[in-house]
Structures are given as C-alpha cells and as structure tokens.
Coordinates of C-alpha atoms in Angstrom, one line a residue:
M1 CA 117.3 61.3 99.0
K2 CA 115.3 59.7 101.4
N3 CA 114.5 62.4 103.7
L4 CA 113.1 64.4 101.0
P5 CA 109.9 63.8 98.8
D6 CA 110.2 63.7 95.1
F7 CA 110.8 67.6 94.7
A8 CA 112.0 66.7 90.9
P9 CA 109.2 67.6 89.3
R10 CA 108.6 70.9 90.8
L11 CA 112.3 71.6 90.7
R12 CA 111.8 71.1 86.6
A13 CA 108.4 73.4 86.2
A14 CA 110.1 76.1 88.2
A15 CA 113.6 76.4 86.0
S16 CA 110.9 76.8 82.8
A17 CA 109.2 79.5 84.6
L18 CA 111.9 81.5 85.7
R19 CA 113.3 80.1 81.8
L20 CA 116.2 78.4 83.0
D21 CA 118.1 75.2 80.7
I22 CA 118.7 72.7 84.0
D23 CA 120.5 69.5 83.0
V24 CA 120.1 66.4 84.7
N25 CA 123.5 66.8 87.0
Q26 CA 122.4 70.5 87.8
Q27 CA 119.2 69.1 88.9
N28 CA 120.6 66.5 90.7
C29 CA 123.0 69.2 92.5
L30 CA 120.0 71.0 93.5
L31 CA 118.3 68.4 95.2
A32 CA 121.4 67.0 96.7
Y33 CA 122.1 70.3 98.5
L34 CA 118.7 70.9 99.4
D35 CA 119.1 67.2 101.1
Q36 CA 122.0 68.1 102.8
L37 CA 120.8 71.4 104.2
Q38 CA 118.0 69.3 105.8
R39 CA 120.3 66.8 107.1
W40 CA 122.5 69.3 108.4
N41 CA 119.7 72.0 109.8
R42 CA 118.6 69.1 112.6
T43 CA 122.0 69.5 114.0
Y44 CA 123.2 72.9 113.4
N45 CA 120.4 75.1 113.0
L46 CA 121.8 76.9 110.2
T47 CA 118.3 78.5 108.6
A48 CA 115.2 78.9 110.7
I49 CA 113.4 77.5 108.1
R50 CA 113.1 73.9 109.1
D51 CA 110.6 71.7 106.6
P52 CA 111.6 70.5 103.1
E53 CA 108.6 72.4 101.4
G54 CA 109.9 75.5 102.6
M55 CA 113.4 75.3 102.0
L56 CA 112.4 74.5 98.5
I57 CA 110.5 77.8 98.0
Q58 CA 111.9 79.8 100.1
H59 CA 115.8 79.0 100.0
L60 CA 116.0 77.1 96.6
F61 CA 113.6 79.0 94.2
D62 CA 114.6 82.2 95.6
S63 CA 118.2 81.5 94.7
L64 CA 117.1 80.5 91.6
A65 CA 115.5 83.6 90.7
V66 CA 118.3 85.3 90.4
V67 CA 120.5 82.7 88.0
Q68 CA 119.3 84.5 84.7
P69 CA 120.0 87.8 86.3
I70 CA 123.7 87.4 87.4
K71 CA 124.5 85.7 84.3
K72 CA 123.9 88.1 81.7
E73 CA 126.2 90.5 83.6
L74 CA 128.8 88.2 85.0
Y75 CA 129.8 86.6 81.2
K76 CA 129.9 90.3 79.8
H77 CA 133.7 90.2 79.8
T78 CA 135.0 86.6 80.8
V79 CA 133.9 83.1 80.8
H80 CA 135.5 82.8 84.6
P81 CA 133.7 85.3 86.4
T82 CA 134.0 86.1 89.9
V83 CA 131.0 86.1 92.3
V84 CA 130.7 86.9 96.2
D85 CA 128.2 85.9 98.3
V86 CA 128.2 88.2 101.1
G87 CA 126.9 87.0 104.4
S88 CA 126.0 83.6 102.5
G89 CA 125.0 81.6 105.7
A90 CA 123.9 78.0 104.4
G91 CA 125.5 79.1 101.0
L92 CA 122.2 81.1 99.3
P93 CA 122.6 82.3 97.0
G94 CA 126.1 81.0 96.5
V95 CA 125.4 77.5 96.3
V96 CA 122.8 77.8 93.5
L97 CA 125.2 80.0 91.7
A98 CA 128.0 77.5 91.7
I99 CA 125.8 74.9 90.3
M100 CA 124.3 77.2 88.0
C101 CA 127.1 79.0 86.6
S102 CA 129.5 77.6 84.8
G103 CA 133.0 78.5 84.9
A104 CA 132.5 81.0 87.5
T105 CA 134.4 80.6 91.1
V106 CA 131.9 81.6 93.7
H107 CA 133.4 83.1 97.3
C108 CA 130.4 82.7 100.1
V109 CA 131.8 84.5 103.2
D110 CA 130.0 84.1 106.3
A111 CA 131.4 85.2 109.9
V112 CA 129.6 81.8 111.3
E113 CA 131.8 79.1 111.5
K114 CA 129.5 76.1 111.0
K115 CA 127.9 77.9 108.1
A116 CA 131.3 77.8 106.5
T117 CA 132.4 74.1 107.7
F118 CA 128.7 73.1 105.5
I119 CA 129.6 74.7 102.7
R120 CA 132.8 73.4 102.7
H121 CA 131.3 69.7 102.7
I122 CA 128.6 71.0 100.0
S123 CA 131.8 72.0 97.9
G124 CA 133.2 68.4 98.4
A125 CA 130.2 66.3 98.5
L126 CA 128.7 67.7 95.2
K127 CA 132.2 68.2 93.3
L128 CA 132.1 72.0 92.9
P129 CA 135.7 73.3 92.8
D130 CA 134.9 76.2 92.0
L131 CA 132.8 76.7 95.4
Q132 CA 134.8 78.7 98.1
A133 CA 133.9 79.1 101.7
H134 CA 135.3 81.6 104.1
H135 CA 135.0 81.7 108.0
A136 CA 135.3 85.6 107.9
R137 CA 134.0 89.0 107.7
I138 CA 133.7 90.5 104.8
E139 CA 135.4 93.9 106.0
T140 CA 138.4 91.5 106.7
L141 CA 139.1 90.1 103.5
P142 CA 141.5 90.7 101.1
P143 CA 139.6 92.6 98.1
L144 CA 138.0 89.4 95.7
Q145 CA 137.8 91.3 92.9
A146 CA 134.4 89.9 91.8
D147 CA 132.5 90.7 88.7
V148 CA 129.7 90.8 91.2
V149 CA 129.1 90.9 95.1
I150 CA 125.3 89.4 96.0
S151 CA 123.8 89.4 99.4
R152 CA 120.8 88.1 100.7
A153 CA 119.1 89.7 103.5
F154 CA 123.1 90.7 104.9
A155 CA 122.4 94.7 105.6
S156 CA 120.9 98.1 104.3
L157 CA 122.3 99.0 100.7
A158 CA 124.4 101.5 102.7
D159 CA 126.0 98.9 105.1
F160 CA 126.3 96.4 102.1
A161 CA 128.1 99.3 100.1
R162 CA 130.7 100.2 102.5
L163 CA 131.7 96.9 103.6
S164 CA 131.8 95.0 100.4
G165 CA 132.1 97.5 97.7
R166 CA 135.6 97.2 97.9
H167 CA 135.9 93.7 96.5
V168 CA 134.0 94.9 93.3
R169 CA 136.6 94.9 90.5
P170 CA 136.4 97.7 87.7
G171 CA 132.9 97.7 86.3
G172 CA 131.7 95.0 88.5
R173 CA 128.4 95.7 90.4
L174 CA 127.0 95.1 93.7
V175 CA 123.7 93.1 93.7
A176 CA 121.1 93.0 97.1
M177 CA 118.1 90.5 97.1
K178 CA 115.2 92.4 98.5
G179 CA 111.6 91.8 98.9
K180 CA 109.5 95.3 98.4
E181 CA 111.8 98.7 96.7
P182 CA 114.2 99.3 100.2
L183 CA 112.9 103.4 99.4
E184 CA 114.2 104.3 102.6
E185 CA 117.5 102.4 102.1
I186 CA 118.4 104.0 98.6
E187 CA 118.4 107.7 99.8
A188 CA 120.3 106.4 102.3
L189 CA 122.9 104.8 100.0
Q190 CA 123.1 108.1 97.6
T191 CA 123.6 110.4 100.6
E192 CA 126.4 108.4 102.3
T193 CA 128.3 106.7 100.2
A194 CA 130.0 106.9 96.5
W195 CA 127.5 104.1 94.6
R196 CA 123.9 104.8 93.4
V197 CA 121.1 102.3 92.3
E198 CA 121.8 101.2 88.6
R199 CA 118.4 99.7 88.4
I200 CA 115.8 97.8 90.0
E201 CA 114.9 94.4 88.7
P202 CA 111.6 92.7 89.9
L203 CA 111.6 89.0 90.4
Q204 CA 108.9 86.4 90.4
V205 CA 109.9 83.6 92.6
P206 CA 108.1 79.9 91.4
E207 CA 105.5 79.3 94.0
L208 CA 106.0 82.2 96.4
E209 CA 103.4 84.8 97.1
A210 CA 105.7 87.7 97.8
Q211 CA 107.7 90.8 96.4
R212 CA 111.5 90.0 95.6
C213 CA 113.7 92.6 93.5
L214 CA 117.6 92.7 93.3
V215 CA 118.8 96.1 93.5
W216 CA 121.9 96.5 91.3
L217 CA 124.1 99.1 92.8
I218 CA 127.0 100.8 90.7
E219 CA 129.8 103.2 91.8
Q220 CA 130.2 106.7 91.1
G221 CA 132.8 107.0 88.1
S222 CA 132.5 103.4 87.4
A223 CA 132.3 102.2 83.6

C-alpha cells in the first residue's frame, strides 16, 4: 500500500481500545480498503475527507466503533445475519461490517452510481462475496429482511424510519449513527412514526475528540 503511511500499529491500538479482535486478514482488508478509498477519491470524489489521516480516524475508526455493539445484536438468532447500510456512500460502515462480521451478508445502498460502483469493486478486490452494492434509493428496493438496518449521516430519525423501516425483519432493529443525542429528532420520530428509541449507546472513537452515539430504534409492538 504505497499511498498510505504505516497505519497498522494505530489500527491495532484502536482495535484494542474498542476491545475488538482483528486477525491479520481483517487488518490487511481494512488497510487495503483505506488505500483503495484514497486512490478512487482522487478521481471520483467519494468523500469530502481527502487526506489519509482523516480517513483513518473519521471513517475507519468511526465505523470500527460500532462493530462490537452491532455484533451483539446480529448473532442473537442466526450465524448468517443480514445488514443493510442505508446511504452507504463509499461503504461506511457497511464495508467495515462486512470485513469484521463473519457470516453476515451486508447490503450497501446508495443513490449515487459511482459510490455503488466503488463498493462493487471493493467486494471483488477484497474477496468479500457477501458484500453487495445497490445503486438505488432505499425506498425502491424490495424488503431485504435485515436483522439490522444502519445509517451514518443519512437522514433524520423520522425519515430514516419511514424510508428504511420496511427492510427490518420482525424483531430486527434500525440503528442510526449520530453525534450528540438528537433530542429534536427523537421527538419527531415518536410523533410521526410507529418507531421509538429503544436505547442510546454512547461510543468512544479512538483518536477522535467528538461525541458519537448509536441510536437504537424498535417498531412499536415488535418483539
């Protein structure tokens, strides 16, 4: 990976801080993904963050911070769960989840064609056959029966629930990656939709001095 500094030690340190077990293959895949993102970003402008340092912290570490909480939910009922990443962009956090969650099928959905094309490239280049890319708006796809539907800076909670809720299997969860607790969004969600906040889980992203949390949503009447 000639275009990147040696980020391996910092990646291992971040994984340790997050209590994540990362094997050599996963480490190499994560760093190869970062390398490809930097290469493609020069031409296709996949993300506003352009320097490798920023990508490492604000994209890779930010996505790794959700892995443990998501894994706890995913494998409750099956060893082959399904994840949908809505408004995935360049595959965040979907590609990271595909690398870190063994046996999971991950659908990355984005309305921008070049971003879906990049994720398809990553699926082949990193040999991730269970990583699938969809160039589509989430509301146009048939129900994907996901255990977890996740979004990162996609929409308000109410819009996320309205557009994506039908892709959650019975008993599954919507999960929104947010900065500060979105109090106004929570109020609108509960007023305008059949979804409610199950819990808000604080996250600590290594090397990032900013608030992060996961907002877990459950449909009323769902187990």
